[in-house]
């Protein structure tokens, strides 16, 4: 397992301990190596870089940084979160016999794009997926099949903020010879360390909090599993889905402020949750930091903060429409995790491809809104929500 002598807030700024730059200029800002190819000193010799689809110095720095943040030996960056998930499942099936069928037990509270991948491309690759509520170990056990090889959880869940016990689930996964994959997008390595809790692989959308500025797309896979790490390298070389140098630079720059941003995100979220609970138009707030929420105690055990993602139910579809058309400071937009506060309507955005009856059964109704709290002044955000709610 990768070791670090730095605290995570220092690591975000400095990068992996012992990292040496690829040049000797002394540049404080990471150079953008915008080169497709690299010259060889002589026949049979290499600088370590041959072609940027295979390896690029800027991306290499980012990969090592994110691996260090996750306490992982292997880290790979891709051109978006779904590209990272696709690469991971390609890597997991790589050494299987043709026609192999691997069963996946998956959270039913997860990003709609992940569900779409598993139900379409994933099924063609040979993955059979059962979507369940992973907050109860008994439910996970009941979903097990003879060919169950993967348990995939997103915690906190998206958009219902369900909490899965990572350590408990990892222990069970390993007892049946399965891998535990955790999507850690909502909390990031700053607030939650899935590999330290027993998970085998972490995926996350770098587009979100790691980048933090809504200006590029990225995805990451980290692991301490040597075979998975080697397979991911093969997939990256073969499919060419590795992150481009300029995007890698933006991610490194964004991660430098991850710690301070996450502290502000979390501080703002707690204030907004309190305000939403007092608003008569709001009929329910979903947030891991509420003591009455089902996953509160688990959250306190496995994370050092509750994050800044909030979902809430309002009293009618008319209120939904009014909020989305009336917010002024807050943006009605897809995505999350940036410095700007965004409000999303899962019914028509993140989970639009989930059948309506299934959405409703899960609790993703047409009166549910999701809020990604930014780092603006919390009182200003509360005032904007209050006037929009009416």
mmCIF file of C-alpha atoms in Angstrom:
data_model
loop_
_atom_site.group_PDB
_atom_site.id
_atom_site.type_symbol
_atom_site.label_atom_id
_atom_site.label_comp_id
_atom_site.label_asym_id
_atom_site.label_seq_id
_atom_site.Cartn_x
_atom_site.Cartn_y
_atom_site.Cartn_z
ATOM 1 C CA UNK A 1 0.000 0.000 0.000
ATOM 2 C CA UNK A 2 1.232 3.482 -0.826
ATOM 3 C CA UNK A 3 2.573 5.320 2.197
ATOM 4 C CA UNK A 4 2.612 9.034 2.899
ATOM 5 C CA UNK A 5 4.189 11.033 5.707
ATOM 6 C CA UNK A 6 2.028 14.083 4.978
ATOM 7 C CA UNK A 7 -1.418 14.983 6.211
ATOM 8 C CA UNK A 8 -3.986 15.034 3.425
ATOM 9 C CA UNK A 9 -4.353 18.833 3.312
ATOM 10 C CA UNK A 10 -0.595 19.148 2.779
ATOM 11 C CA UNK A 11 -0.624 16.304 0.262
ATOM 12 C CA UNK A 12 -3.261 18.084 -1.823
ATOM 13 C CA UNK A 13 -0.869 21.007 -2.280
ATOM 14 C CA UNK A 14 2.508 19.306 -2.546
ATOM 15 C CA UNK A 15 1.722 16.041 -4.269
ATOM 16 C CA UNK A 16 3.115 12.628 -3.451
ATOM 17 C CA UNK A 17 6.102 12.685 -1.052
ATOM 18 C CA UNK A 18 9.318 12.125 -2.929
ATOM 19 C CA UNK A 19 7.838 13.076 -6.288
ATOM 20 C CA UNK A 20 10.456 14.414 -8.686
ATOM 21 C CA UNK A 21 9.541 16.697 -11.559
ATOM 22 C CA UNK A 22 10.252 15.568 -15.110
ATOM 23 C CA UNK A 23 12.430 18.635 -15.727
ATOM 24 C CA UNK A 24 14.911 20.659 -13.689
ATOM 25 C CA UNK A 25 13.439 24.141 -14.113
ATOM 26 C CA UNK A 26 12.168 24.355 -10.552
ATOM 27 C CA UNK A 27 8.705 25.372 -11.759
ATOM 28 C CA UNK A 28 6.218 25.518 -8.892
ATOM 29 C CA UNK A 29 3.220 25.084 -11.178
ATOM 30 C CA UNK A 30 3.078 21.715 -12.910
ATOM 31 C CA UNK A 31 4.120 22.076 -16.569
ATOM 32 C CA UNK A 32 1.635 21.052 -19.234
ATOM 33 C CA UNK A 33 3.482 18.570 -21.427
ATOM 34 C CA UNK A 34 1.434 19.138 -24.561
ATOM 35 C CA UNK A 35 3.375 16.626 -26.603
ATOM 36 C CA UNK A 36 2.032 13.607 -28.443
ATOM 37 C CA UNK A 37 5.399 11.892 -28.754
ATOM 38 C CA UNK A 38 8.891 11.881 -27.217
ATOM 39 C CA UNK A 39 12.374 11.458 -28.662
ATOM 40 C CA UNK A 40 14.484 8.427 -27.745
ATOM 41 C CA UNK A 41 18.124 9.041 -26.717
ATOM 42 C CA UNK A 42 19.243 6.012 -28.729
ATOM 43 C CA UNK A 43 18.099 2.616 -29.926
ATOM 44 C CA UNK A 44 16.723 0.637 -27.016
ATOM 45 C CA UNK A 45 16.663 3.673 -24.743
ATOM 46 C CA UNK A 46 13.717 5.724 -23.457
ATOM 47 C CA UNK A 47 13.197 8.731 -21.217
ATOM 48 C CA UNK A 48 10.293 6.832 -19.703
ATOM 49 C CA UNK A 49 7.863 8.528 -22.039
ATOM 50 C CA UNK A 50 7.241 7.333 -25.569
ATOM 51 C CA UNK A 51 3.744 8.367 -26.648
ATOM 52 C CA UNK A 52 1.130 10.307 -24.680
ATOM 53 C CA UNK A 53 -1.611 7.739 -25.140
ATOM 54 C CA UNK A 54 0.628 5.432 -23.098
ATOM 55 C CA UNK A 55 2.036 7.902 -20.596
ATOM 56 C CA UNK A 56 2.342 11.666 -20.253
ATOM 57 C CA UNK A 57 4.342 13.561 -17.582
ATOM 58 C CA UNK A 58 1.438 15.842 -16.597
ATOM 59 C CA UNK A 59 -1.028 12.979 -16.350
ATOM 60 C CA UNK A 60 1.601 10.863 -14.594
ATOM 61 C CA UNK A 61 1.896 13.485 -11.852
ATOM 62 C CA UNK A 62 -1.886 13.578 -11.419
ATOM 63 C CA UNK A 63 -2.187 9.784 -11.312
ATOM 64 C CA UNK A 64 0.433 9.570 -8.568
ATOM 65 C CA UNK A 65 -1.221 12.413 -6.655
ATOM 66 C CA UNK A 66 -4.705 10.881 -6.631
ATOM 67 C CA UNK A 67 -3.273 7.461 -5.773
ATOM 68 C CA UNK A 68 -1.477 9.025 -2.814
ATOM 69 C CA UNK A 69 -4.674 10.765 -1.667
ATOM 70 C CA UNK A 70 -6.478 7.419 -1.702
ATOM 71 C CA UNK A 71 -3.540 5.528 -0.105
ATOM 72 C CA UNK A 72 -3.324 3.417 -3.256
ATOM 73 C CA UNK A 73 -0.468 1.874 -5.201
ATOM 74 C CA UNK A 74 -2.170 2.368 -8.565
ATOM 75 C CA UNK A 75 -4.036 5.381 -9.878
ATOM 76 C CA UNK A 76 -5.336 6.118 -13.371
ATOM 77 C CA UNK A 77 -7.106 9.180 -14.731
ATOM 78 C CA UNK A 78 -9.620 9.118 -17.560
ATOM 79 C CA UNK A 79 -11.490 11.672 -19.614
ATOM 80 C CA UNK A 80 -14.632 11.528 -17.440
ATOM 81 C CA UNK A 81 -16.121 9.562 -14.566
ATOM 82 C CA UNK A 82 -18.018 7.188 -16.839
ATOM 83 C CA UNK A 83 -14.847 6.569 -18.851
ATOM 84 C CA UNK A 84 -13.183 5.549 -15.586
ATOM 85 C CA UNK A 85 -16.025 3.146 -14.762
ATOM 86 C CA UNK A 86 -15.951 1.714 -18.294
ATOM 87 C CA UNK A 87 -12.186 1.193 -18.096
ATOM 88 C CA UNK A 88 -12.527 -0.498 -14.714
ATOM 89 C CA UNK A 89 -15.116 -3.004 -15.918
ATOM 90 C CA UNK A 90 -13.030 -3.631 -19.043
ATOM 91 C CA UNK A 91 -10.110 -4.391 -16.715
ATOM 92 C CA UNK A 92 -12.215 -6.713 -14.550
ATOM 93 C CA UNK A 93 -13.360 -8.821 -17.499
ATOM 94 C CA UNK A 94 -9.991 -8.796 -19.273
ATOM 95 C CA UNK A 95 -8.688 -12.089 -17.890
ATOM 96 C CA UNK A 96 -11.994 -13.935 -17.928
ATOM 97 C CA UNK A 97 -12.817 -16.617 -20.471
ATOM 98 C CA UNK A 98 -14.889 -15.552 -23.504
ATOM 99 C CA UNK A 99 -18.567 -15.593 -22.629
ATOM 100 C CA UNK A 100 -17.962 -15.336 -18.885
ATOM 101 C CA UNK A 101 -20.863 -13.957 -16.845
ATOM 102 C CA UNK A 102 -20.013 -12.030 -13.678
ATOM 103 C CA UNK A 103 -22.755 -11.002 -11.282
ATOM 104 C CA UNK A 104 -22.665 -7.478 -9.819
ATOM 105 C CA UNK A 105 -24.590 -6.466 -6.718
ATOM 106 C CA UNK A 106 -25.040 -2.719 -7.056
ATOM 107 C CA UNK A 107 -26.509 0.115 -5.031
ATOM 108 C CA UNK A 108 -29.863 1.270 -6.338
ATOM 109 C CA UNK A 109 -29.050 4.805 -5.180
ATOM 110 C CA UNK A 110 -26.394 5.816 -7.669
ATOM 111 C CA UNK A 111 -25.689 8.096 -10.586
ATOM 112 C CA UNK A 112 -28.021 7.321 -13.486
ATOM 113 C CA UNK A 113 -25.132 7.159 -15.967
ATOM 114 C CA UNK A 114 -23.549 4.314 -14.012
ATOM 115 C CA UNK A 115 -26.829 2.436 -14.074
ATOM 116 C CA UNK A 116 -27.139 3.047 -17.819
ATOM 117 C CA UNK A 117 -23.626 1.696 -18.391
ATOM 118 C CA UNK A 118 -24.266 -1.474 -16.379
ATOM 119 C CA UNK A 119 -27.593 -2.117 -18.098
ATOM 120 C CA UNK A 120 -26.264 -1.602 -21.636
ATOM 121 C CA UNK A 121 -22.539 -1.876 -22.335
ATOM 122 C CA UNK A 122 -21.892 -3.675 -19.066
ATOM 123 C CA UNK A 123 -24.386 -6.411 -19.882
ATOM 124 C CA UNK A 124 -22.777 -6.844 -23.326
ATOM 125 C CA UNK A 125 -19.393 -7.242 -21.638
ATOM 126 C CA UNK A 126 -20.765 -10.079 -19.518
ATOM 127 C CA UNK A 127 -21.865 -8.347 -16.330
ATOM 128 C CA UNK A 128 -25.247 -9.213 -14.857
ATOM 129 C CA UNK A 129 -26.352 -6.555 -12.375
ATOM 130 C CA UNK A 130 -28.835 -6.656 -9.509
ATOM 131 C CA UNK A 131 -29.735 -3.224 -8.133
ATOM 132 C CA UNK A 132 -30.653 -3.251 -4.440
ATOM 133 C CA UNK A 133 -30.632 -1.160 -1.288
ATOM 134 C CA UNK A 134 -27.089 -1.815 -0.021
ATOM 135 C CA UNK A 135 -27.665 -0.095 3.324
ATOM 136 C CA UNK A 136 -28.647 -3.459 4.832
ATOM 137 C CA UNK A 137 -26.170 -6.333 4.766
ATOM 138 C CA UNK A 138 -29.050 -8.814 4.859
ATOM 139 C CA UNK A 139 -30.311 -7.412 1.541
ATOM 140 C CA UNK A 140 -26.865 -7.782 0.015
ATOM 141 C CA UNK A 141 -26.631 -11.373 1.210
ATOM 142 C CA UNK A 142 -30.063 -12.150 -0.231
ATOM 143 C CA UNK A 143 -28.960 -10.878 -3.637
ATOM 144 C CA UNK A 144 -25.883 -13.123 -3.818
ATOM 145 C CA UNK A 145 -25.589 -15.606 -6.653
ATOM 146 C CA UNK A 146 -23.035 -18.317 -7.363
ATOM 147 C CA UNK A 147 -21.292 -16.009 -9.849
ATOM 148 C CA UNK A 148 -21.322 -12.855 -7.706
ATOM 149 C CA UNK A 149 -17.873 -11.329 -8.140
ATOM 150 C CA UNK A 150 -18.433 -7.617 -7.581
ATOM 151 C CA UNK A 151 -20.278 -5.427 -5.107
ATOM 152 C CA UNK A 152 -20.512 -1.818 -6.313
ATOM 153 C CA UNK A 153 -21.695 0.871 -3.911
ATOM 154 C CA UNK A 154 -21.983 4.621 -4.057
ATOM 155 C CA UNK A 155 -21.998 6.107 -0.576
ATOM 156 C CA UNK A 156 -23.446 8.580 0.106
ATOM 157 C CA UNK A 157 -25.883 7.558 -2.596
ATOM 158 C CA UNK A 158 -27.050 9.724 -5.471
ATOM 159 C CA UNK A 159 -29.544 11.366 -5.075
ATOM 160 C CA UNK A 160 -31.107 9.876 -1.906
ATOM 161 C CA UNK A 161 -27.932 10.092 0.225
ATOM 162 C CA UNK A 162 -28.192 6.482 1.414
ATOM 163 C CA UNK A 163 -25.195 5.315 3.428
ATOM 164 C CA UNK A 164 -23.601 1.899 2.959
ATOM 165 C CA UNK A 165 -21.277 0.533 5.638
ATOM 166 C CA UNK A 166 -18.033 0.113 3.699
ATOM 167 C CA UNK A 167 -16.153 -2.019 6.240
ATOM 168 C CA UNK A 168 -19.062 -4.392 6.789
ATOM 169 C CA UNK A 169 -19.714 -4.727 3.066
ATOM 170 C CA UNK A 170 -16.023 -5.273 2.303
ATOM 171 C CA UNK A 171 -15.817 -8.038 4.892
ATOM 172 C CA UNK A 172 -18.794 -9.803 3.349
ATOM 173 C CA UNK A 173 -17.546 -9.281 -0.219
ATOM 174 C CA UNK A 174 -14.222 -10.883 0.607
ATOM 175 C CA UNK A 175 -15.917 -13.787 2.392
ATOM 176 C CA UNK A 176 -17.648 -14.761 -0.872
ATOM 177 C CA UNK A 177 -14.636 -14.056 -3.098
ATOM 178 C CA UNK A 178 -15.979 -10.785 -4.474
ATOM 179 C CA UNK A 179 -14.460 -7.332 -4.919
ATOM 180 C CA UNK A 180 -15.889 -4.215 -3.330
ATOM 181 C CA UNK A 181 -15.887 -1.106 -5.531
ATOM 182 C CA UNK A 182 -16.815 2.227 -3.940
ATOM 183 C CA UNK A 183 -17.802 5.368 -5.833
ATOM 184 C CA UNK A 184 -16.406 8.092 -3.568
ATOM 185 C CA UNK A 185 -17.365 11.099 -5.691
ATOM 186 C CA UNK A 186 -19.551 12.840 -3.093
ATOM 187 C CA UNK A 187 -17.021 12.789 -0.237
ATOM 188 C CA UNK A 188 -13.607 12.618 -1.980
ATOM 189 C CA UNK A 189 -10.466 11.280 -0.274
ATOM 190 C CA UNK A 190 -10.520 14.304 2.008
ATOM 191 C CA UNK A 191 -13.623 13.109 3.850
ATOM 192 C CA UNK A 192 -13.644 9.332 3.248
ATOM 193 C CA UNK A 193 -10.985 6.683 2.632
ATOM 194 C CA UNK A 194 -12.688 3.561 1.196
ATOM 195 C CA UNK A 195 -9.477 1.580 0.635
ATOM 196 C CA UNK A 196 -8.531 2.068 4.273
ATOM 197 C CA UNK A 197 -11.985 0.749 5.195
ATOM 198 C CA UNK A 198 -11.489 -2.464 3.203
ATOM 199 C CA UNK A 199 -12.668 -1.598 -0.310
ATOM 200 C CA UNK A 200 -10.679 -3.043 -3.215
ATOM 201 C CA UNK A 201 -11.217 -0.273 -5.758
ATOM 202 C CA UNK A 202 -12.280 3.374 -5.623
ATOM 203 C CA UNK A 203 -13.838 5.222 -8.549
ATOM 204 C CA UNK A 204 -14.694 8.886 -8.579
ATOM 205 C CA UNK A 205 -15.672 11.601 -10.986
ATOM 206 C CA UNK A 206 -12.830 14.115 -10.930
ATOM 207 C CA UNK A 207 -15.150 16.521 -12.731
ATOM 208 C CA UNK A 208 -16.787 17.182 -9.388
ATOM 209 C CA UNK A 209 -15.071 18.142 -6.119
ATOM 210 C CA UNK A 210 -11.531 17.160 -7.106
ATOM 211 C CA UNK A 211 -11.548 19.642 -9.982
ATOM 212 C CA UNK A 212 -13.903 21.912 -8.113
ATOM 213 C CA UNK A 213 -14.423 24.613 -10.738
ATOM 214 C CA UNK A 214 -16.792 23.102 -13.330
ATOM 215 C CA UNK A 215 -14.242 23.617 -16.092
ATOM 216 C CA UNK A 216 -13.170 20.122 -17.145
ATOM 217 C CA UNK A 217 -14.186 16.469 -17.152
ATOM 218 C CA UNK A 218 -12.162 13.691 -15.509
ATOM 219 C CA UNK A 219 -12.519 10.334 -13.777
ATOM 220 C CA UNK A 220 -10.262 8.221 -11.562
ATOM 221 C CA UNK A 221 -9.724 4.618 -10.549
ATOM 222 C CA UNK A 222 -7.417 3.762 -7.648
ATOM 223 C CA UNK A 223 -6.561 0.389 -6.166
ATOM 224 C CA UNK A 224 -3.947 -1.650 -4.318
ATOM 225 C CA UNK A 225 -4.768 -4.754 -6.361
ATOM 226 C CA UNK A 226 -1.782 -5.437 -8.608
ATOM 227 C CA UNK A 227 -3.695 -7.382 -11.261
ATOM 228 C CA UNK A 228 -6.390 -4.726 -11.558
ATOM 229 C CA UNK A 229 -3.712 -2.049 -11.708
ATOM 230 C CA UNK A 230 -1.859 -3.859 -14.492
ATOM 231 C CA UNK A 231 -5.073 -4.446 -16.422
ATOM 232 C CA UNK A 232 -6.013 -0.772 -16.145
ATOM 233 C CA UNK A 233 -2.671 0.143 -17.691
ATOM 234 C CA UNK A 234 -3.402 -2.216 -20.590
ATOM 235 C CA UNK A 235 -6.880 -0.733 -21.042
ATOM 236 C CA UNK A 236 -5.507 2.818 -20.999
ATOM 237 C CA UNK A 237 -2.903 1.979 -23.620
ATOM 238 C CA UNK A 238 -5.384 0.105 -25.778
ATOM 239 C CA UNK A 239 -8.466 2.321 -25.685
ATOM 240 C CA UNK A 240 -6.792 5.718 -25.375
ATOM 241 C CA UNK A 241 -9.211 6.989 -22.736
ATOM 242 C CA UNK A 242 -6.505 8.513 -20.518
ATOM 243 C CA UNK A 243 -6.874 12.147 -19.495
ATOM 244 C CA UNK A 244 -5.372 14.829 -21.750
ATOM 245 C CA UNK A 245 -2.429 16.911 -20.436
ATOM 246 C CA UNK A 246 -4.264 20.226 -20.080
ATOM 247 C CA UNK A 247 -7.150 18.592 -18.218
ATOM 248 C CA UNK A 248 -4.644 16.834 -15.958
ATOM 249 C CA UNK A 249 -3.083 20.213 -15.197
ATOM 250 C CA UNK A 250 -6.494 21.649 -14.259
ATOM 251 C CA UNK A 251 -7.127 18.718 -11.913
ATOM 252 C CA UNK A 252 -3.772 19.136 -10.167
ATOM 253 C CA UNK A 253 -4.507 22.842 -9.766
ATOM 254 C CA UNK A 254 -7.996 22.128 -8.427
ATOM 255 C CA UNK A 255 -6.816 19.521 -5.916
ATOM 256 C CA UNK A 256 -4.446 22.078 -4.346
ATOM 257 C CA UNK A 257 -7.479 23.764 -2.752
ATOM 258 C CA UNK A 258 -9.536 20.602 -2.132
ATOM 259 C CA UNK A 259 -9.102 20.662 1.650
ATOM 260 C CA UNK A 260 -10.108 24.273 2.168
ATOM 261 C CA UNK A 261 -12.970 23.985 -0.314
ATOM 262 C CA UNK A 262 -14.389 20.850 1.331
ATOM 263 C CA UNK A 263 -14.343 22.515 4.744
ATOM 264 C CA UNK A 264 -16.332 25.469 3.366
ATOM 265 C CA UNK A 265 -18.673 23.200 1.398
ATOM 266 C CA UNK A 266 -19.473 21.228 4.549
ATOM 267 C CA UNK A 267 -19.910 24.325 6.707
ATOM 268 C CA UNK A 268 -22.353 25.849 4.218
ATOM 269 C CA UNK A 269 -24.308 22.617 3.821
ATOM 270 C CA UNK A 270 -25.049 22.353 7.548
ATOM 271 C CA UNK A 271 -26.444 25.889 7.589
ATOM 272 C CA UNK A 272 -28.591 25.299 4.504
ATOM 273 C CA UNK A 273 -29.974 22.014 5.854
ATOM 274 C CA UNK A 274 -31.114 23.840 8.976
ATOM 275 C CA UNK A 275 -32.826 26.524 6.887
ATOM 276 C CA UNK A 276 -34.532 24.002 4.612
ATOM 277 C CA UNK A 277 -35.945 22.094 7.579
ATOM 278 C CA UNK A 278 -37.694 25.276 8.739
ATOM 279 C CA UNK A 279 -39.224 26.110 5.361
ATOM 280 C CA UNK A 280 -42.920 25.139 5.090
ATOM 281 C CA UNK A 281 -42.549 24.299 1.391
ATOM 282 C CA UNK A 282 -39.942 21.640 2.190
ATOM 283 C CA UNK A 283 -41.445 18.266 3.112
ATOM 284 C CA UNK A 284 -38.270 16.294 3.765
ATOM 285 C CA UNK A 285 -34.491 16.763 3.754
ATOM 286 C CA UNK A 286 -32.047 13.989 2.869
ATOM 287 C CA UNK A 287 -28.584 14.617 4.313
ATOM 288 C CA UNK A 288 -26.152 12.208 6.029
ATOM 289 C CA UNK A 289 -25.407 14.733 8.757
ATOM 290 C CA UNK A 290 -28.903 14.682 10.225
ATOM 291 C CA UNK A 291 -28.839 12.681 13.496
ATOM 292 C CA UNK A 292 -32.256 11.226 12.668
ATOM 293 C CA UNK A 293 -31.132 9.904 9.266
ATOM 294 C CA UNK A 294 -30.687 6.146 8.944
ATOM 295 C CA UNK A 295 -27.023 6.328 7.966
ATOM 296 C CA UNK A 296 -25.917 8.935 10.488
ATOM 297 C CA UNK A 297 -23.986 6.661 12.839
ATOM 298 C CA UNK A 298 -22.319 4.838 9.942
ATOM 299 C CA UNK A 299 -21.349 8.184 8.414
ATOM 300 C CA UNK A 300 -19.785 9.261 11.683
ATOM 301 C CA UNK A 301 -17.729 6.048 11.799
ATOM 302 C CA UNK A 302 -16.448 5.961 8.239
ATOM 303 C CA UNK A 303 -16.170 9.614 7.202
ATOM 304 C CA UNK A 304 -14.728 12.771 8.726
ATOM 305 C CA UNK A 305 -17.521 14.952 7.367
ATOM 306 C CA UNK A 306 -20.933 14.755 5.744
ATOM 307 C CA UNK A 307 -20.176 16.517 2.471
ATOM 308 C CA UNK A 308 -22.250 19.197 0.780
ATOM 309 C CA UNK A 309 -24.813 17.243 -1.211
ATOM 310 C CA UNK A 310 -28.400 17.760 -0.066
ATOM 311 C CA UNK A 311 -31.622 16.411 -1.525
ATOM 312 C CA UNK A 312 -35.025 17.655 -0.459
ATOM 313 C CA UNK A 313 -38.685 17.117 -1.242
ATOM 314 C CA UNK A 314 -40.992 20.060 -1.819
ATOM 315 C CA UNK A 315 -44.767 20.223 -1.587
ATOM 316 C CA UNK A 316 -45.635 20.109 -5.299
ATOM 317 C CA UNK A 317 -44.386 19.992 -8.869
ATOM 318 C CA UNK A 318 -45.444 23.653 -9.132
ATOM 319 C CA UNK A 319 -42.955 24.485 -6.379
ATOM 320 C CA UNK A 320 -40.264 22.558 -8.255
ATOM 321 C CA UNK A 321 -40.949 24.595 -11.385
ATOM 322 C CA UNK A 322 -40.962 27.860 -9.454
ATOM 323 C CA UNK A 323 -37.675 27.087 -7.696
ATOM 324 C CA UNK A 324 -35.880 26.106 -10.892
ATOM 325 C CA UNK A 325 -37.026 29.227 -12.723
ATOM 326 C CA UNK A 326 -36.598 31.642 -9.810
ATOM 327 C CA UNK A 327 -33.149 30.928 -8.351
ATOM 328 C CA UNK A 328 -30.785 33.809 -9.059
ATOM 329 C CA UNK A 329 -27.503 33.077 -7.276
ATOM 330 C CA UNK A 330 -27.899 29.310 -7.516
ATOM 331 C CA UNK A 331 -27.618 27.739 -10.989
ATOM 332 C CA UNK A 332 -30.112 25.182 -12.339
ATOM 333 C CA UNK A 333 -27.592 22.843 -13.948
ATOM 334 C CA UNK A 334 -26.284 19.306 -14.195
ATOM 335 C CA UNK A 335 -23.233 18.158 -12.222
ATOM 336 C CA UNK A 336 -22.014 18.967 -8.727
ATOM 337 C CA UNK A 337 -18.979 19.604 -6.595
ATOM 338 C CA UNK A 338 -17.857 22.969 -7.911
ATOM 339 C CA UNK A 339 -17.386 26.251 -6.077
ATOM 340 C CA UNK A 340 -20.731 27.401 -7.529
ATOM 341 C CA UNK A 341 -23.940 26.108 -5.951
ATOM 342 C CA UNK A 342 -25.996 24.045 -8.399
ATOM 343 C CA UNK A 343 -29.543 22.718 -8.170
ATOM 344 C CA UNK A 344 -30.566 19.638 -10.144
ATOM 345 C CA UNK A 345 -33.879 17.940 -10.896
ATOM 346 C CA UNK A 346 -33.111 14.190 -10.924
ATOM 347 C CA UNK A 347 -36.397 13.291 -12.641
ATOM 348 C CA UNK A 348 -35.406 15.038 -15.890
ATOM 349 C CA UNK A 349 -31.627 15.164 -15.508
ATOM 350 C CA UNK A 350 -29.440 12.619 -13.706
ATOM 351 C CA UNK A 351 -32.050 9.839 -13.573
ATOM 352 C CA UNK A 352 -34.201 10.602 -16.606
ATOM 353 C CA UNK A 353 -33.481 7.196 -18.160
ATOM 354 C CA UNK A 354 -34.656 5.246 -15.125
ATOM 355 C CA UNK A 355 -38.289 4.166 -15.723
ATOM 356 C CA UNK A 356 -40.766 6.393 -13.876
ATOM 357 C CA UNK A 357 -42.306 3.613 -11.790
ATOM 358 C CA UNK A 358 -38.840 2.501 -10.695
ATOM 359 C CA UNK A 359 -37.792 6.070 -9.884
ATOM 360 C CA UNK A 360 -40.885 6.545 -7.754
ATOM 361 C CA UNK A 361 -40.377 3.224 -5.977
ATOM 362 C CA UNK A 362 -36.877 4.299 -4.992
ATOM 363 C CA UNK A 363 -38.025 7.721 -3.804
ATOM 364 C CA UNK A 364 -36.804 9.727 -6.804
ATOM 365 C CA UNK A 365 -40.147 11.437 -7.253
ATOM 366 C CA UNK A 366 -41.138 14.487 -9.266
ATOM 367 C CA UNK A 367 -40.942 16.645 -6.123
ATOM 368 C CA UNK A 368 -37.299 15.812 -5.332
ATOM 369 C CA UNK A 369 -34.541 18.380 -5.857
ATOM 370 C CA UNK A 370 -30.790 17.905 -5.359
ATOM 371 C CA UNK A 371 -28.517 20.688 -4.210
ATOM 372 C CA UNK A 372 -24.741 20.806 -4.578
ATOM 373 C CA UNK A 373 -23.679 23.462 -2.084
ATOM 374 C CA UNK A 374 -20.811 25.674 -3.192
ATOM 375 C CA UNK A 375 -18.532 28.008 -1.269
ATOM 376 C CA UNK A 376 -20.491 31.255 -1.548
ATOM 377 C CA UNK A 377 -21.765 32.986 1.579
ATOM 378 C CA UNK A 378 -24.298 30.642 3.163
ATOM 379 C CA UNK A 379 -26.678 33.465 4.119
ATOM 380 C CA UNK A 380 -26.850 34.562 0.480
ATOM 381 C CA UNK A 381 -27.608 31.002 -0.631
ATOM 382 C CA UNK A 382 -30.322 30.637 2.017
ATOM 383 C CA UNK A 383 -31.901 33.926 0.939
ATOM 384 C CA UNK A 384 -31.945 32.772 -2.690
ATOM 385 C CA UNK A 385 -33.562 29.449 -1.804
ATOM 386 C CA UNK A 386 -36.108 31.148 0.446
ATOM 387 C CA UNK A 387 -37.262 33.586 -2.231
ATOM 388 C CA UNK A 388 -37.357 30.832 -4.862
ATOM 389 C CA UNK A 389 -39.411 28.496 -2.676
ATOM 390 C CA UNK A 390 -41.916 31.305 -2.201
#
